Amino acid sequence: MSRDRKQVFVEEVGELIRASGFGAARAHEASVLVFDTKAFASQVAAAGELLDRTERTRAARFRYQSDRATYTLAHAVWRIAIGQCIDAAPEDVPLAATAEGKPHLPGVAFSTSLSHSGSMVALSVSTAATIGVDIEVVPAKIDLDALVPMFCTRREAMDVHGLRPACRARRLMELWTRKEALLKAFGVGFRTDPATTPAPPSELQMPPPDAFFAPPCHTRNLGDADQWIAAVATPAAVREARVHLL
């Protein structure tokens, strides 16, 4: 019964992914898949069977069931999506992480990244050396206005100063997601002070000193949704990011 339940989940999600057009990106592209885990709320148990021991341990640490479900479904769909790109079963996808927590695929010529906020998930795949993705639900779950001195450069703070509240909130969320995506692509996350790392749209940025082997990357926002804002960061050779919705 358990095996059948898992297989049904894999087949249903796999078909949805194929229908979305998501797949292995060409050399100059990044593929990004965005979905709401609420659509799979009844299949959390089946999804959990696809996770490895480390993922299951992390899922169990979440205090709230909703966060545990989002994590479980995000990682299960991530495995199915990557598996389709590399022709592997989800359980055989070699998902690993560096000492800094950056996901990577040992022995596979793809880079990947994952982000979730609320019930929304964004995952990305590219043939480039690195990639970073971030998604945030709207309205923001944190007070970005209060965090401006901590995550904005002086120029970025000046750019949003004086904007109307609604426009300012949107601009700050766009900046936040670009900056998160960029720091993920550099493999440093918030170990590097975000206020010292500018993230203008589409401009190539040099990695911070502690990103020893990361290439210069640019970052851009994705789509034009009302309920979420996302961004992706990639090396210069990746000129296009395609967003696919489940």
CSV table of C-alpha atoms in Angstrom, one decimal:
chain,number,residue,atom,x,y,z
A,1,MET,CA,0.0,0.0,0.0
A,2,SER,CA,2.8,2.4,1.0
A,3,ARG,CA,4.6,1.7,-2.3
A,4,ASP,CA,1.5,2.3,-4.3
A,5,ARG,CA,0.8,5.6,-2.5
A,6,LYS,CA,4.3,6.9,-3.2
A,7,GLN,CA,4.2,5.8,-6.8
A,8,VAL,CA,0.9,7.6,-7.4
A,9,PHE,CA,2.3,10.8,-5.9
A,10,VAL,CA,5.4,10.6,-8.1
A,11,GLU,CA,3.4,10.0,-11.3
A,12,GLU,CA,0.8,12.7,-10.6
A,13,VAL,CA,3.4,15.3,-9.7
A,14,GLY,CA,5.7,14.2,-12.6
A,15,GLU,CA,2.9,14.7,-15.0
A,16,LEU,CA,2.1,18.2,-13.7
A,17,ILE,CA,5.8,19.1,-14.0
A,18,ARG,CA,6.0,17.9,-17.6
A,19,ALA,CA,2.7,19.8,-18.4
A,20,SER,CA,4.2,23.0,-16.9
A,21,GLY,CA,7.1,22.8,-19.4
A,22,PHE,CA,9.7,22.6,-16.7
A,23,GLY,CA,12.8,20.6,-17.6
A,24,ALA,CA,16.6,20.6,-18.0
A,25,ALA,CA,17.5,24.2,-19.0
A,26,ARG,CA,19.7,25.0,-21.9
A,27,ALA,CA,23.2,26.4,-21.3
A,28,HIS,CA,22.1,30.0,-21.3
A,29,GLU,CA,18.9,29.4,-19.3
A,30,ALA,CA,17.7,28.7,-15.8
A,31,SER,CA,14.4,26.8,-15.1
A,32,VAL,CA,12.3,27.9,-12.1
A,33,LEU,CA,9.3,25.9,-10.9
A,34,VAL,CA,6.8,27.7,-8.6
A,35,PHE,CA,4.0,26.0,-6.8
A,36,ASP,CA,1.7,26.1,-3.8
A,37,THR,CA,2.1,23.1,-1.5
A,38,LYS,CA,-1.6,23.4,-0.4
A,39,ALA,CA,-2.4,21.7,-3.7
A,40,PHE,CA,-0.8,18.5,-2.4
A,41,ALA,CA,-1.9,18.8,1.3
A,42,SER,CA,-3.5,15.4,1.3
A,43,GLN,CA,-0.3,13.7,0.0
A,44,VAL,CA,2.2,14.7,2.7
A,45,ALA,CA,2.7,11.1,3.9
A,46,ALA,CA,3.4,9.8,0.4
A,47,ALA,CA,5.8,12.8,-0.2
A,48,GLY,CA,7.7,11.9,3.0
A,49,GLU,CA,8.6,8.5,1.7
A,50,LEU,CA,10.8,10.2,-1.0
A,51,LEU,CA,13.0,12.1,1.5
A,52,ASP,CA,16.3,10.8,2.7
A,53,ARG,CA,17.2,10.4,6.4
A,54,THR,CA,18.6,13.9,6.7
A,55,GLU,CA,15.6,15.5,5.2
A,56,ARG,CA,13.2,13.5,7.4
A,57,THR,CA,15.2,14.5,10.5
A,58,ARG,CA,15.0,18.2,9.5
A,59,ALA,CA,11.3,17.9,8.7
A,60,ALA,CA,10.6,16.5,12.2
A,61,ARG,CA,12.2,19.5,13.8
A,62,PHE,CA,9.6,21.9,12.7
A,63,ARG,CA,7.3,22.9,15.5
A,64,TYR,CA,4.2,23.5,13.4
A,65,GLN,CA,2.6,20.8,11.3
A,66,SER,CA,2.0,23.3,8.4
A,67,ASP,CA,5.8,24.1,8.2
A,68,ARG,CA,6.6,20.4,8.4
A,69,ALA,CA,4.2,19.7,5.5
A,70,THR,CA,5.6,22.5,3.4
A,71,TYR,CA,9.2,21.3,3.9
A,72,THR,CA,8.2,17.7,3.1
A,73,LEU,CA,6.3,18.6,0.0
A,74,ALA,CA,8.9,21.1,-1.2
A,75,HIS,CA,11.7,18.5,-1.0
A,76,ALA,CA,9.7,15.7,-2.5
A,77,VAL,CA,8.7,17.8,-5.5
A,78,TRP,CA,12.3,19.1,-5.8
A,79,ARG,CA,13.5,15.5,-6.0
A,80,ILE,CA,10.9,14.6,-8.6
A,81,ALA,CA,11.7,17.7,-10.7
A,82,ILE,CA,15.5,17.1,-10.6
A,83,GLY,CA,14.9,13.4,-11.3
A,84,GLN,CA,13.1,14.3,-14.5
A,85,CYS,CA,16.1,16.5,-15.5
A,86,ILE,CA,18.7,13.8,-14.9
A,87,ASP,CA,16.6,10.7,-15.6
A,88,ALA,CA,16.7,9.3,-12.1
A,89,ALA,CA,14.1,8.1,-9.6
A,90,PRO,CA,13.4,10.8,-6.9
A,91,GLU,CA,14.9,8.6,-4.2
A,92,ASP,CA,18.1,8.4,-6.2
A,93,VAL,CA,18.6,12.1,-6.8
A,94,PRO,CA,22.0,12.8,-5.1
A,95,LEU,CA,20.9,15.9,-3.2
A,96,ALA,CA,23.6,17.0,-0.8
A,97,ALA,CA,24.7,20.2,0.9
A,98,THR,CA,28.1,22.0,1.4
A,99,ALA,CA,29.4,22.8,4.9
A,100,GLU,CA,27.7,26.2,4.5
A,101,GLY,CA,24.4,24.6,3.6
A,102,LYS,CA,24.3,25.3,-0.1
A,103,PRO,CA,22.6,22.5,-2.0
A,104,HIS,CA,24.5,20.7,-4.7
A,105,LEU,CA,24.3,17.6,-6.9
A,106,PRO,CA,27.5,15.6,-6.7
A,107,GLY,CA,28.5,14.0,-10.0
A,108,VAL,CA,25.7,15.8,-11.9
A,109,ALA,CA,26.2,18.7,-14.3
A,110,PHE,CA,23.4,20.8,-12.8
A,111,SER,CA,23.2,23.4,-10.0
A,112,THR,CA,20.0,23.7,-8.0
A,113,SER,CA,18.4,25.9,-5.3
A,114,LEU,CA,15.2,25.8,-3.3
A,115,SER,CA,13.1,28.3,-1.4
A,116,HIS,CA,9.8,28.3,0.4
A,117,SER,CA,7.7,30.9,2.2
A,118,GLY,CA,4.4,30.2,3.8
A,119,SER,CA,3.0,27.4,1.5
A,120,MET,CA,4.7,28.7,-1.6
A,121,VAL,CA,7.8,27.0,-3.1
A,122,ALA,CA,10.3,28.0,-5.8
A,123,LEU,CA,12.9,25.6,-7.0
A,124,SER,CA,15.5,26.1,-9.7
A,125,VAL,CA,17.8,24.1,-12.0
A,126,SER,CA,20.6,25.3,-14.3
A,127,THR,CA,23.7,23.9,-16.0
A,128,ALA,CA,25.6,26.9,-14.8
A,129,ALA,CA,28.1,26.5,-11.9
A,130,THR,CA,25.7,27.9,-9.4
A,131,ILE,CA,22.2,29.2,-8.9
A,132,GLY,CA,20.2,30.8,-6.1
A,133,VAL,CA,16.4,31.2,-5.9
A,134,ASP,CA,14.2,33.0,-3.3
A,135,ILE,CA,10.4,33.3,-2.9
A,136,GLU,CA,8.4,35.4,-0.4
A,137,VAL,CA,4.7,35.5,0.1
A,138,VAL,CA,2.8,38.8,-0.1
A,139,PRO,CA,2.3,40.6,2.2
A,140,ALA,CA,5.7,40.1,3.8
A,141,LYS,CA,5.9,37.9,6.9
A,142,ILE,CA,8.6,40.3,8.4
A,143,ASP,CA,8.8,44.1,8.8
A,144,LEU,CA,11.2,44.9,6.0
A,145,ASP,CA,10.9,48.6,6.7
A,146,ALA,CA,12.4,48.0,10.1
A,147,LEU,CA,15.2,45.9,8.6
A,148,VAL,CA,16.3,48.5,5.9
A,149,PRO,CA,19.4,49.5,7.9
A,150,MET,CA,20.4,45.8,8.3
A,151,PHE,CA,19.9,44.5,4.7
A,152,CYS,CA,20.1,47.6,2.4
A,153,THR,CA,23.2,49.3,1.2
A,154,ARG,CA,23.2,53.1,1.6
A,155,ARG,CA,22.3,53.5,-2.1
A,156,GLU,CA,19.5,50.9,-1.8
A,157,ALA,CA,18.0,52.7,1.2
A,158,MET,CA,18.1,56.0,-0.6
A,159,ASP,CA,16.3,54.5,-3.6
A,160,VAL,CA,13.3,53.4,-1.6
A,161,HIS,CA,13.2,56.4,0.7
A,162,GLY,CA,10.2,58.6,0.1
A,163,LEU,CA,8.3,56.0,-2.0
A,164,ARG,CA,4.6,55.6,-1.3
A,165,PRO,CA,4.0,52.9,1.2
A,166,ALA,CA,2.5,50.3,-1.2
A,167,CYS,CA,5.3,50.9,-3.8
A,168,ARG,CA,7.9,50.9,-1.1
A,169,ALA,CA,6.7,47.6,0.4
A,170,ARG,CA,6.8,46.0,-3.1
A,171,ARG,CA,10.2,47.4,-3.9
A,172,LEU,CA,11.7,46.2,-0.6
A,173,MET,CA,10.3,42.7,-1.2
A,174,GLU,CA,11.8,42.6,-4.7
A,175,LEU,CA,15.1,43.7,-3.3
A,176,TRP,CA,15.0,41.2,-0.4
A,177,THR,CA,14.4,38.3,-2.8
A,178,ARG,CA,17.1,39.4,-5.2
A,179,LYS,CA,19.6,39.7,-2.3
A,180,GLU,CA,18.6,36.3,-0.8
A,181,ALA,CA,19.0,34.7,-4.2
A,182,LEU,CA,22.3,36.3,-4.8
A,183,LEU,CA,23.8,35.3,-1.5
A,184,LYS,CA,22.5,31.8,-2.1
A,185,ALA,CA,24.2,31.7,-5.5
A,186,PHE,CA,27.4,32.9,-3.9
A,187,GLY,CA,27.1,30.0,-1.3
A,188,VAL,CA,27.3,32.3,1.7
A,189,GLY,CA,23.7,33.1,2.7
A,190,PHE,CA,23.5,35.6,5.5
A,191,ARG,CA,26.9,34.7,6.8
A,192,THR,CA,27.8,37.7,4.6
A,193,ASP,CA,26.4,41.1,5.7
A,194,PRO,CA,23.6,41.7,3.2
A,195,ALA,CA,24.0,45.5,3.7
A,196,THR,CA,27.4,45.2,2.1
A,197,THR,CA,26.2,43.3,-0.9
A,198,PRO,CA,24.3,45.3,-3.5
A,199,ALA,CA,21.7,43.5,-5.6
A,200,PRO,CA,20.6,45.7,-8.4
A,201,PRO,CA,18.5,43.9,-11.0
A,202,SER,CA,20.5,42.3,-13.8
A,203,GLU,CA,23.8,43.9,-13.0
A,204,LEU,CA,26.8,41.6,-12.6
A,205,GLN,CA,28.1,41.5,-9.0
A,206,MET,CA,31.4,40.2,-7.7
A,207,PRO,CA,31.2,37.6,-4.9
A,208,PRO,CA,32.1,38.6,-1.4
A,209,PRO,CA,35.6,37.7,-0.1
A,210,ASP,CA,34.3,34.6,1.8
A,211,ALA,CA,32.7,33.1,-1.4
A,212,PHE,CA,36.0,31.6,-2.4
A,213,PHE,CA,35.1,29.8,-5.6
A,214,ALA,CA,31.9,31.5,-6.6
A,215,PRO,CA,31.7,33.3,-10.0
A,216,PRO,CA,30.3,36.8,-10.5
A,217,CYS,CA,26.5,36.6,-10.6
A,218,HIS,CA,23.5,38.8,-11.6
A,219,THR,CA,20.0,38.6,-10.1
A,220,ARG,CA,16.5,39.4,-11.3
A,221,ASN,CA,13.0,39.2,-10.1
A,222,LEU,CA,10.6,36.7,-11.7
A,223,GLY,CA,7.0,36.9,-12.9
A,224,ASP,CA,4.4,39.4,-11.8
A,225,ALA,CA,2.2,37.6,-9.3
A,226,ASP,CA,0.1,39.3,-6.6
A,227,GLN,CA,0.6,36.7,-3.9
A,228,TRP,CA,4.3,36.1,-4.1
A,229,ILE,CA,7.6,37.7,-5.2
A,230,ALA,CA,10.6,35.6,-6.4
A,231,ALA,CA,14.1,36.1,-7.7
A,232,VAL,CA,16.8,34.1,-9.2
A,233,ALA,CA,20.6,34.7,-9.3
A,234,THR,CA,22.9,33.1,-11.8
A,235,PRO,CA,26.3,33.6,-13.5
A,236,ALA,CA,26.6,35.9,-16.4
A,237,ALA,CA,26.3,33.2,-19.0
A,238,VAL,CA,22.7,32.5,-18.0
A,239,ARG,CA,20.8,35.2,-19.8
A,240,GLU,CA,17.2,34.0,-19.4
A,241,ALA,CA,15.2,32.5,-16.5
A,242,ARG,CA,12.0,30.7,-17.4
A,243,VAL,CA,9.2,30.4,-14.8
A,244,HIS,CA,6.9,27.4,-14.8
A,245,LEU,CA,3.8,27.1,-12.6
A,246,LEU,CA,2.3,23.9,-11.4
